[in-house]
Coordinates of N, CA and C and ligand atoms in Angstrom, one line a residue:
M488 N 128.0 105.5 100.9 CA 127.4 106.8 100.7 C 126.3 107.1 101.7
E489 N 126.5 108.3 102.3 CA 125.5 108.7 103.4 C 124.1 108.8 102.7
N490 N 123.1 108.5 103.5 CA 121.7 108.6 103.0 C 121.3 107.8 101.8
V491 N 122.2 106.8 101.4 CA 121.8 105.9 100.3 C 121.7 104.5 100.9
T492 N 120.6 103.8 100.6 CA 120.5 102.4 101.0 C 120.5 101.5 99.7
I493 N 121.4 100.6 99.6 CA 121.5 99.7 98.5 C 121.1 98.3 99.0
F494 N 120.1 97.7 98.3 CA 119.5 96.5 98.9 C 120.4 95.3 98.5
D495 N 120.5 94.3 99.5 CA 121.2 93.1 99.2 C 120.3 92.0 99.8
H496 N 119.3 91.6 99.1 CA 118.3 90.6 99.6 C 118.1 89.6 98.5
P497 N 118.1 88.3 98.8 CA 118.0 87.3 97.8 C 116.7 87.4 96.9
L498 N 115.6 87.8 97.5 CA 114.4 88.0 96.7 C 114.6 89.1 95.7
I499 N 115.2 90.2 96.1 CA 115.4 91.3 95.2 C 116.4 90.9 94.1
H500 N 117.5 90.2 94.5 CA 118.5 89.8 93.4 C 117.8 88.9 92.4
H501 N 117.0 87.9 92.9 CA 116.3 87.0 92.0 C 115.4 87.7 91.0
K502 N 114.6 88.6 91.6 CA 113.6 89.3 90.7 C 114.4 90.3 89.7
M503 N 115.5 90.9 90.2 CA 116.3 91.7 89.3 C 116.8 91.0 88.1
A504 N 117.2 89.7 88.3 CA 117.8 88.9 87.2 C 116.7 88.7 86.1
I505 N 115.5 88.5 86.6 CA 114.4 88.2 85.5 C 114.1 89.6 84.9
L506 N 114.1 90.6 85.7 CA 113.7 92.0 85.2 C 114.7 92.4 84.1
R507 N 115.9 92.2 84.3 CA 117.0 92.6 83.3 C 116.9 91.8 82.0
D508 N 116.4 90.6 82.1 CA 116.5 89.7 80.9 C 115.7 90.3 79.8
K509 N 116.3 90.4 78.6 CA 115.6 91.0 77.5 C 114.4 90.1 77.0
N510 N 114.4 88.9 77.4 CA 113.2 88.0 76.9 C 112.0 88.1 77.9
T511 N 112.1 88.8 79.0 CA 111.0 88.9 79.9 C 109.9 89.7 79.3
S512 N 108.6 89.2 79.4 CA 107.5 89.9 78.7 C 107.1 91.2 79.5
S513 N 106.4 92.1 78.8 CA 105.9 93.3 79.5 C 105.1 93.0 80.7
K514 N 104.2 91.9 80.6 CA 103.4 91.6 81.7 C 104.2 91.2 82.9
Q515 N 105.2 90.3 82.7 CA 106.1 89.9 83.8 C 106.9 91.1 84.3
F516 N 107.4 91.9 83.4 CA 108.2 93.1 83.8 C 107.4 94.0 84.7
R517 N 106.2 94.3 84.3 CA 105.3 95.1 85.2 C 105.1 94.5 86.6
E518 N 104.9 93.2 86.6 CA 104.6 92.6 87.9 C 105.9 92.7 88.8
L519 N 107.1 92.4 88.1 CA 108.3 92.5 88.9 C 108.6 93.8 89.4
V520 N 108.4 94.9 88.6 CA 108.7 96.2 89.1 C 107.8 96.5 90.3
G521 N 106.6 96.1 90.3 CA 105.7 96.3 91.4 C 106.2 95.5 92.7
E522 N 106.6 94.3 92.4 CA 107.0 93.4 93.6 C 108.3 94.0 94.2
I523 N 109.2 94.4 93.3 CA 110.5 94.9 93.9 C 110.2 96.2 94.6
A524 N 109.3 97.0 94.1 CA 108.9 98.3 94.8 C 108.4 97.9 96.2
T525 N 107.5 96.9 96.3 CA 107.0 96.5 97.6 C 108.1 96.1 98.6
L526 N 109.0 95.3 98.1 CA 110.1 94.8 98.9 C 110.9 96.0 99.4
M527 N 111.2 96.9 98.5 CA 112.0 98.1 98.9 C 111.3 98.9 99.9
A528 N 109.9 99.1 99.7 CA 109.2 99.9 100.6 C 109.2 99.4 102.0
Y529 N 109.3 98.1 102.2 CA 109.3 97.5 103.5 C 110.5 98.2 104.3
E530 N 111.6 98.4 103.6 CA 112.7 99.1 104.3 C 112.6 100.6 104.3
A531 N 112.1 101.2 103.2 CA 112.1 102.6 103.1 C 111.1 103.2 104.1
L532 N 110.1 102.4 104.5 CA 109.0 102.9 105.4 C 109.3 102.5 106.8
R533 N 110.5 102.0 107.1 CA 110.8 101.5 108.4 C 110.7 102.5 109.5
D534 N 110.9 103.8 109.2 CA 110.8 104.8 110.3 C 109.5 105.5 110.4
L535 N 108.4 105.0 109.8 CA 107.1 105.6 110.0 C 106.8 105.6 111.5
P536 N 106.3 106.7 112.0 CA 106.0 106.8 113.4 C 104.8 106.0 113.8
L537 N 104.8 105.5 115.0 CA 103.7 104.6 115.5 C 103.0 105.3 116.7
K538 N 101.8 105.0 116.9 CA 101.1 105.4 118.1 C 100.4 104.2 118.8
D539 N 100.3 104.3 120.1 CA 99.6 103.3 120.9 C 98.1 103.3 120.7
V540 N 97.5 102.2 120.5 CA 96.0 102.2 120.4 C 95.5 101.0 121.3
E541 N 94.3 101.3 121.9 CA 93.7 100.3 122.8 C 92.8 99.4 121.9
I542 N 93.0 98.1 121.9 CA 92.0 97.3 121.2 C 91.6 96.1 122.1
E543 N 90.6 95.4 121.6 CA 90.1 94.2 122.4 C 90.2 93.0 121.5
T544 N 91.0 92.0 121.9 CA 91.1 90.8 121.1 C 90.0 89.9 121.6
P545 N 89.7 88.8 121.0 CA 88.7 87.9 121.5 C 89.0 87.4 122.9
I546 N 90.2 87.6 123.4 CA 90.6 87.1 124.7 C 90.7 88.2 125.8
S547 N 91.2 89.4 125.4 CA 91.4 90.4 126.4 C 91.6 91.8 125.7
K548 N 91.6 92.8 126.6 CA 92.0 94.2 126.1 C 93.5 94.2 126.0
C549 N 94.1 95.0 125.1 CA 95.5 95.2 125.0 C 95.9 96.5 124.3
T550 N 97.1 96.9 124.5 CA 97.6 98.1 123.8 C 98.4 97.6 122.6
A551 N 98.1 98.1 121.4 CA 98.8 97.7 120.2 C 99.3 98.9 119.5
R552 N 100.1 98.8 118.5 CA 100.7 100.0 117.8 C 100.2 100.1 116.4
M553 N 99.9 101.3 116.0 CA 99.5 101.5 114.6 C 100.2 102.7 114.0
I554 N 100.3 102.8 112.7 CA 101.0 104.0 112.1 C 100.2 105.2 112.5
S555 N 101.0 106.2 113.0 CA 100.3 107.4 113.5 C 100.0 108.4 112.3
G556 N 99.4 109.5 112.7 CA 98.8 110.5 111.7 C 99.7 110.9 110.5
K557 N 101.0 110.7 110.6 CA 101.9 111.2 109.5 C 101.4 110.7 108.1
K558 N 101.3 111.7 107.2 CA 100.7 111.3 106.0 C 101.8 111.2 104.9
L559 N 101.5 110.3 103.9 CA 102.4 110.0 102.9 C 101.9 110.5 101.5
A560 N 102.7 111.0 100.7 CA 102.4 111.2 99.3 C 103.3 110.4 98.4
I561 N 102.8 109.6 97.5 CA 103.6 108.8 96.6 C 103.6 109.6 95.3
V562 N 104.8 109.8 94.8 CA 104.9 110.6 93.5 C 105.8 109.9 92.5
P563 N 105.1 109.3 91.5 CA 105.9 108.6 90.4 C 106.3 109.7 89.4
I564 N 107.5 109.5 88.8 CA 107.9 110.3 87.7 C 107.4 109.5 86.4
L565 N 106.6 110.2 85.7 CA 106.0 109.5 84.5 C 107.1 109.4 83.4
R566 N 107.0 108.3 82.6 CA 106.0 107.2 82.8 C 106.4 106.1 83.7
A567 N 107.7 105.8 83.7 CA 108.1 104.5 84.3 C 107.9 104.4 85.8
G568 N 107.8 105.5 86.5 CA 107.6 105.5 87.9 C 106.2 104.9 88.2
L569 N 105.3 105.0 87.2 CA 103.9 104.5 87.5 C 104.0 103.0 87.8
G570 N 104.9 102.3 87.2 CA 105.1 100.9 87.5 C 105.3 100.5 88.9
M571 N 105.8 101.5 89.7 CA 106.1 101.2 91.1 C 104.9 101.6 92.1
V572 N 104.0 102.3 91.6 CA 102.9 102.9 92.5 C 102.1 101.8 93.2
D573 N 101.6 100.8 92.5 CA 100.8 99.8 93.2 C 101.6 99.0 94.2
G574 N 102.9 98.9 93.9 CA 103.7 98.2 94.9 C 103.8 98.9 96.2
L575 N 103.6 100.2 96.2 CA 103.6 101.0 97.5 C 102.2 101.0 98.1
L576 N 101.2 101.2 97.2 CA 99.8 101.3 97.7 C 99.3 100.0 98.3
T577 N 100.0 98.9 97.9 CA 99.7 97.6 98.6 C 99.9 97.7 100.1
L578 N 101.0 98.5 100.4 CA 101.3 98.6 101.9 C 100.7 99.8 102.5
V579 N 100.5 100.9 101.8 CA 99.9 102.1 102.4 C 98.8 102.6 101.5
P580 N 97.6 101.9 101.6 CA 96.5 102.2 100.6 C 96.0 103.6 100.8
S581 N 96.2 104.2 101.9 CA 95.6 105.5 102.2 C 96.5 106.7 101.7
A582 N 97.7 106.3 101.1 CA 98.6 107.4 100.7 C 98.0 108.1 99.5
R583 N 98.2 109.4 99.4 CA 97.8 110.2 98.2 C 98.8 110.0 97.1
V584 N 98.4 110.1 95.8 CA 99.4 110.0 94.7 C 99.4 111.2 93.9
G585 N 100.6 111.8 93.7 CA 100.8 112.9 92.8 C 101.6 112.4 91.6
H586 N 101.7 113.2 90.5 CA 102.4 112.8 89.3 C 103.3 113.9 88.8
I587 N 104.5 113.6 88.4 CA 105.4 114.5 87.7 C 105.7 113.9 86.4
G588 N 105.4 114.6 85.3 CA 105.7 114.2 84.0 C 107.0 114.8 83.5
L589 N 108.0 113.9 83.2 CA 109.3 114.4 82.7 C 109.7 113.5 81.6
Y590 N 110.3 114.0 80.5 CA 110.9 113.1 79.6 C 112.3 113.6 79.3
R591 N 113.2 112.7 79.0 CA 114.6 113.0 78.7 C 114.8 113.3 77.2
D592 N 115.3 114.5 76.9 CA 115.7 114.7 75.5 C 116.7 113.7 75.1
H593 N 116.5 113.1 74.0 CA 117.4 112.0 73.6 C 118.8 112.5 73.2
D594 N 118.9 113.7 72.8 CA 120.2 114.3 72.4 C 121.0 114.9 73.6
T595 N 120.3 115.8 74.3 CA 120.9 116.5 75.4 C 120.9 115.7 76.7
L596 N 120.0 114.8 76.9 CA 119.7 114.0 78.1 C 119.1 114.9 79.2
E597 N 118.8 116.1 78.8 CA 118.2 117.0 79.8 C 116.7 116.7 80.0
P598 N 116.2 116.7 81.3 CA 114.8 116.4 81.5 C 113.9 117.6 81.2
H599 N 112.7 117.3 80.6 CA 111.7 118.4 80.3 C 110.4 118.1 81.0
E600 N 109.8 119.1 81.6 CA 108.6 118.8 82.3 C 107.4 118.9 81.4
Y601 N 106.4 118.0 81.5 CA 105.2 118.2 80.8 C 103.9 118.1 81.6
Y602 N 104.1 117.7 82.9 CA 102.9 117.6 83.8 C 103.4 117.6 85.2
C603 N 102.6 118.3 86.1 CA 102.9 118.2 87.5 C 101.6 118.4 88.3
K604 N 101.1 117.4 89.0 CA 99.9 117.5 89.8 C 100.2 116.8 91.1
L605 N 100.3 117.6 92.2 CA 100.7 117.1 93.5 C 99.5 117.3 94.4
P606 N 99.3 116.5 95.5 CA 98.2 116.7 96.4 C 98.3 118.1 97.0
E607 N 97.2 118.7 97.2 CA 97.1 120.1 97.7 C 98.0 120.4 98.9
D608 N 97.9 119.4 99.9 CA 98.6 119.6 101.1 C 100.0 118.8 101.1
V609 N 100.6 118.8 99.9 CA 101.8 118.0 99.8 C 102.9 118.5 100.8
D610 N 102.9 119.8 101.1 CA 103.9 120.3 102.0 C 103.8 119.7 103.4
K611 N 102.7 119.1 103.7 CA 102.5 118.5 105.1 C 102.7 117.0 105.1
R612 N 103.1 116.5 103.9 CA 103.3 115.1 103.8 C 104.8 114.7 103.6
E613 N 105.1 113.4 103.9 CA 106.3 112.9 103.5 C 106.2 112.4 102.1
V614 N 107.1 112.7 101.2 CA 106.9 112.4 99.8 C 107.9 111.2 99.5
I615 N 107.3 110.2 98.9 CA 108.1 109.0 98.4 C 108.1 109.2 96.8
L616 N 109.2 109.6 96.3 CA 109.4 109.8 94.9 C 109.8 108.5 94.2
L617 N 109.2 108.1 93.1 CA 109.4 106.8 92.5 C 109.9 107.0 91.0
D618 N 111.0 106.3 90.7 CA 111.4 106.2 89.3 C 112.3 105.0 89.2
P619 N 112.0 104.0 88.4 CA 112.8 102.8 88.4 C 114.3 103.1 88.0
M620 N 114.5 104.1 87.2 CA 115.8 104.4 86.6 C 116.4 105.7 87.0
C621 N 117.6 105.7 87.5 CA 118.3 107.0 87.8 C 119.6 106.9 87.0
A622 N 119.6 107.6 85.8 CA 120.8 107.4 84.9 C 121.7 108.6 85.1
T623 N 121.5 109.8 84.5 CA 122.3 111.0 84.8 C 121.9 111.6 86.1
G624 N 120.7 111.2 86.6 CA 120.1 111.8 87.8 C 119.3 113.1 87.5
G625 N 119.3 113.5 86.3 CA 118.7 114.8 85.9 C 117.2 114.8 86.2
S626 N 116.5 113.7 85.9 CA 115.0 113.6 86.1 C 114.7 113.7 87.6
A627 N 115.5 112.9 88.4 CA 115.2 112.8 89.8 C 115.5 114.2 90.4
V628 N 116.6 114.8 90.1 CA 116.9 116.1 90.6 C 115.8 117.2 90.3
A629 N 115.4 117.1 89.0 CA 114.3 118.1 88.6 C 113.0 117.8 89.4
A630 N 112.7 116.6 89.6 CA 111.4 116.2 90.3 C 111.6 116.7 91.8
M631 N 112.8 116.5 92.4 CA 113.0 117.0 93.8 C 112.9 118.5 93.8
D632 N 113.4 119.2 92.8 CA 113.3 120.6 92.8 C 111.8 121.1 92.8
F633 N 111.0 120.4 92.0 CA 109.5 120.8 92.0 C 108.9 120.6 93.3
I634 N 109.2 119.4 93.9 CA 108.5 119.0 95.1 C 109.0 120.0 96.3
K635 N 110.2 120.3 96.3 CA 110.7 121.3 97.3 C 110.1 122.7 97.1
K636 N 109.9 123.1 95.8 CA 109.3 124.4 95.6 C 107.9 124.4 96.2
R637 N 107.2 123.3 96.3 CA 105.9 123.2 96.9 C 105.9 123.1 98.4
G638 N 107.1 123.2 99.0 CA 107.2 123.3 100.4 C 107.5 122.0 101.1
C639 N 107.8 121.0 100.4 CA 108.1 119.7 101.1 C 109.5 119.6 101.6
K640 N 109.6 119.1 102.8 CA 110.9 119.1 103.5 C 111.4 117.6 103.7
N641 N 110.4 116.7 103.5 CA 110.8 115.3 103.9 C 110.5 114.4 102.6
I642 N 111.6 114.1 101.9 CA 111.5 113.4 100.6 C 112.4 112.2 100.7
K643 N 111.8 111.0 100.2 CA 112.6 109.8 100.0 C 112.5 109.5 98.5
F644 N 113.6 109.0 97.9 CA 113.6 108.6 96.5 C 113.9 107.1 96.4
M645 N 113.0 106.4 95.7 CA 113.1 105.0 95.5 C 113.4 104.7 94.0
C646 N 114.5 104.1 93.7 CA 114.8 103.7 92.3 C 115.3 102.3 92.3
I647 N 115.0 101.6 91.2 CA 115.4 100.2 91.1 C 116.8 100.1 90.6
I648 N 117.2 100.8 89.6 CA 118.6 100.7 89.2 C 119.2 102.2 89.0
A649 N 120.4 102.4 89.5 CA 121.0 103.7 89.4 C 122.4 103.5 88.8
A650 N 122.8 104.5 88.0 CA 124.2 104.6 87.6 C 125.0 105.4 88.7
P651 N 126.2 105.1 88.9 CA 127.0 105.8 90.0 C 126.9 107.3 89.8
V652 N 127.0 107.8 88.5 CA 127.0 109.2 88.3 C 125.7 109.9 88.7
G653 N 124.6 109.1 88.4 CA 123.3 109.6 88.8 C 123.1 109.8 90.3
L654 N 123.6 108.7 91.0 CA 123.5 108.7 92.5 C 124.3 109.9 93.0
E655 N 125.5 110.1 92.5 CA 126.3 111.2 93.0 C 125.6 112.6 92.7
R656 N 125.0 112.7 91.6 CA 124.3 114.0 91.3 C 123.2 114.3 92.3
V657 N 122.4 113.2 92.5 CA 121.3 113.3 93.4 C 121.8 113.7 94.8
Q658 N 122.8 113.1 95.2 CA 123.4 113.3 96.6 C 124.0 114.7 96.7
K659 N 124.6 115.2 95.6 CA 125.2 116.5 95.6 C 124.1 117.6 95.6
D660 N 123.1 117.5 94.8 CA 122.1 118.5 94.7 C 121.0 118.5 95.8
H661 N 120.8 117.3 96.3 CA 119.7 117.1 97.3 C 120.3 116.2 98.4
P662 N 121.3 116.6 99.2 CA 121.9 115.7 100.2 C 120.9 115.3 101.3
D663 N 119.8 116.0 101.5 CA 118.9 115.7 102.5 C 117.9 114.5 102.1
V664 N 117.9 114.2 100.9 CA 116.9 113.2 100.4 C 117.5 111.8 100.6
K665 N 116.7 110.9 101.3 CA 117.2 109.6 101.5 C 116.9 108.7 100.2
V666 N 117.9 108.0 99.7 CA 117.7 107.3 98.5 C 117.8 105.8 98.8
Y667 N 116.8 105.1 98.2 CA 116.7 103.6 98.3 C 116.8 103.0 96.9
C668 N 117.8 102.2 96.7 CA 118.2 101.7 95.4 C 118.4 100.2 95.4
A669 N 117.7 99.5 94.5 CA 117.8 98.0 94.6 C 119.2 97.6 94.1
C670 N 119.8 98.4 93.1 CA 121.0 98.0 92.5 C 121.8 99.2 91.9
V671 N 123.1 99.2 92.1 CA 123.9 100.3 91.4 C 124.7 99.6 90.4
D672 N 124.5 100.0 89.1 CA 125.1 99.4 88.0 C 126.5 100.0 87.7
E673 N 127.1 99.5 86.6 CA 128.5 99.9 86.3 C 128.7 101.3 85.8
K674 N 127.9 101.7 84.8 CA 128.1 103.0 84.1 C 127.0 103.4 83.2
L675 N 127.1 104.5 82.5 CA 126.2 104.9 81.4 C 126.9 104.6 80.1
N676 N 126.2 104.3 79.1 CA 126.8 104.2 77.8 C 126.8 105.5 77.1
E677 N 127.2 105.5 75.8 CA 127.4 106.8 75.1 C 126.1 107.5 74.8
I678 N 124.9 106.8 74.9 CA 123.6 107.4 74.7 C 122.8 107.5 76.0
G679 N 123.5 107.4 77.1 CA 122.9 107.7 78.4 C 122.1 106.6 79.0
Y680 N 122.2 105.4 78.5 CA 121.6 104.2 79.1 C 122.4 103.5 80.1
I681 N 121.8 103.0 81.1 CA 122.5 102.3 82.2 C 123.0 101.0 81.7
V682 N 124.3 100.7 82.0 CA 125.0 99.4 81.6 C 125.3 98.6 82.8
P683 N 124.9 97.3 83.0 CA 124.0 96.6 82.0 C 122.6 97.0 82.0
G684 N 122.0 97.5 83.1 CA 120.7 98.1 83.1 C 119.6 97.1 82.8
L685 N 118.5 97.6 82.2 CA 117.4 96.8 81.7 C 116.8 97.3 80.4
G686 N 117.5 98.3 79.8 CA 116.9 98.9 78.6 C 116.1 100.1 79.1
D687 N 115.0 100.4 78.2 CA 114.2 101.6 78.5 C 113.0 101.1 79.4
A688 N 113.0 101.5 80.6 CA 112.0 101.0 81.6 C 110.6 101.3 81.2
G689 N 110.3 102.6 80.7 CA 109.0 103.0 80.3 C 108.5 102.1 79.1
D690 N 109.4 101.9 78.1 CA 109.0 101.1 77.0 C 108.7 99.6 77.4
R691 N 109.5 99.1 78.3 CA 109.3 97.7 78.7 C 108.0 97.5 79.6
I692 N 107.7 98.6 80.4 CA 106.5 98.5 81.2 C 105.2 98.6 80.3
F693 N 105.3 99.5 79.4 CA 104.1 99.8 78.6 C 104.1 99.1 77.2
G694 N 105.2 98.4 76.9 CA 105.2 97.6 75.6 C 105.3 98.5 74.4
T695 N 105.9 99.7 74.6 CA 105.8 100.7 73.4 C 107.0 100.5 72.4
K696 N 107.8 99.5 72.6 CA 108.9 99.3 71.6 C 109.0 97.8 71.4
Ligands
PRP1775 C1 113.6 107.5 82.0 C2 113.5 107.0 83.4 C3 113.8 108.3 84.2 C4 114.9 108.9 83.3 C5 116.2 108.6 83.9 O1 112.5 108.2 81.6 O2 112.2 106.5 83.7 O3 112.7 109.1 84.4 O4 114.8 108.3 82.0 O5 117.2 109.3 83.2 P1 118.0 110.5 83.9 O6 118.5 110.0 85.2 O7 119.2 110.6 82.9 O8 117.2 111.7 83.9 P2 112.3 108.7 80.1 O9 112.8 110.1 80.0 O10 112.8 107.8 79.1 O11 110.7 108.8 80.0 P3 109.6 107.7 80.0 O12 109.6 107.1 81.4 O13 108.4 108.4 79.7 O14 110.0 106.6 79.0
URA1776 N1 116.0 105.5 81.3 C1 115.8 104.2 81.1 O1 114.6 103.8 81.0 N2 116.8 103.3 81.0 C2 118.1 103.7 81.1 O2 119.0 102.9 81.0 C3 118.4 105.1 81.3 C4 117.3 106.0 81.4

């Protein structure tokens, strides 16, 4: 699939196995979501532009490279996307953070918006949209719609587990968005959960069930 990166790294496979396990505690689940997000970000941020800077080491002057002015906005989809935020801020502490609140109606599986607060200059930033789960793809597509309405042209989407149908929907509706996904699972079940998946990511992060 064009514009989709699926990860195949031993550290991610190992952490995914523990993340999926129903006996993993909320504390460990939260830590793993953050760690997997950091590992994925290493790849997703590979194309950040660099600029030359002159510095002085204890030995001599030299030219080194630093990330240039391009600004990032990290935008988690509430609630579960919050679990990935610190994993990215660890690598880019100066990034701004916006929030989009969406919940899936349990019967229709349609996303409903309840909150949207993005950085004022979000149209001048590259947006990294975060949600650990992409099931029907409805929430991700709705979030991308909001972000584009605010004038953003450069969006990446990071999710930990996707269903094939969700990935296809994101690609069809937003073919310009680069998607980074730790794992693509088999299917959705009859109530819209990813199989085998990991259950309800928000509930497992926040211990609400
Ligand atoms: C979950 C998940 C995604 C969405 C994915 O959120 O975090 O946002 O479902 O499903 P979709 O691809 O079919 O839209 P949920 O609506 O359960 O809200 P929560 O994070 O507040 O629990
Ligand atoms: N949201 C989740 O948290 N898990 C799923 O399997 C599907 C949607």
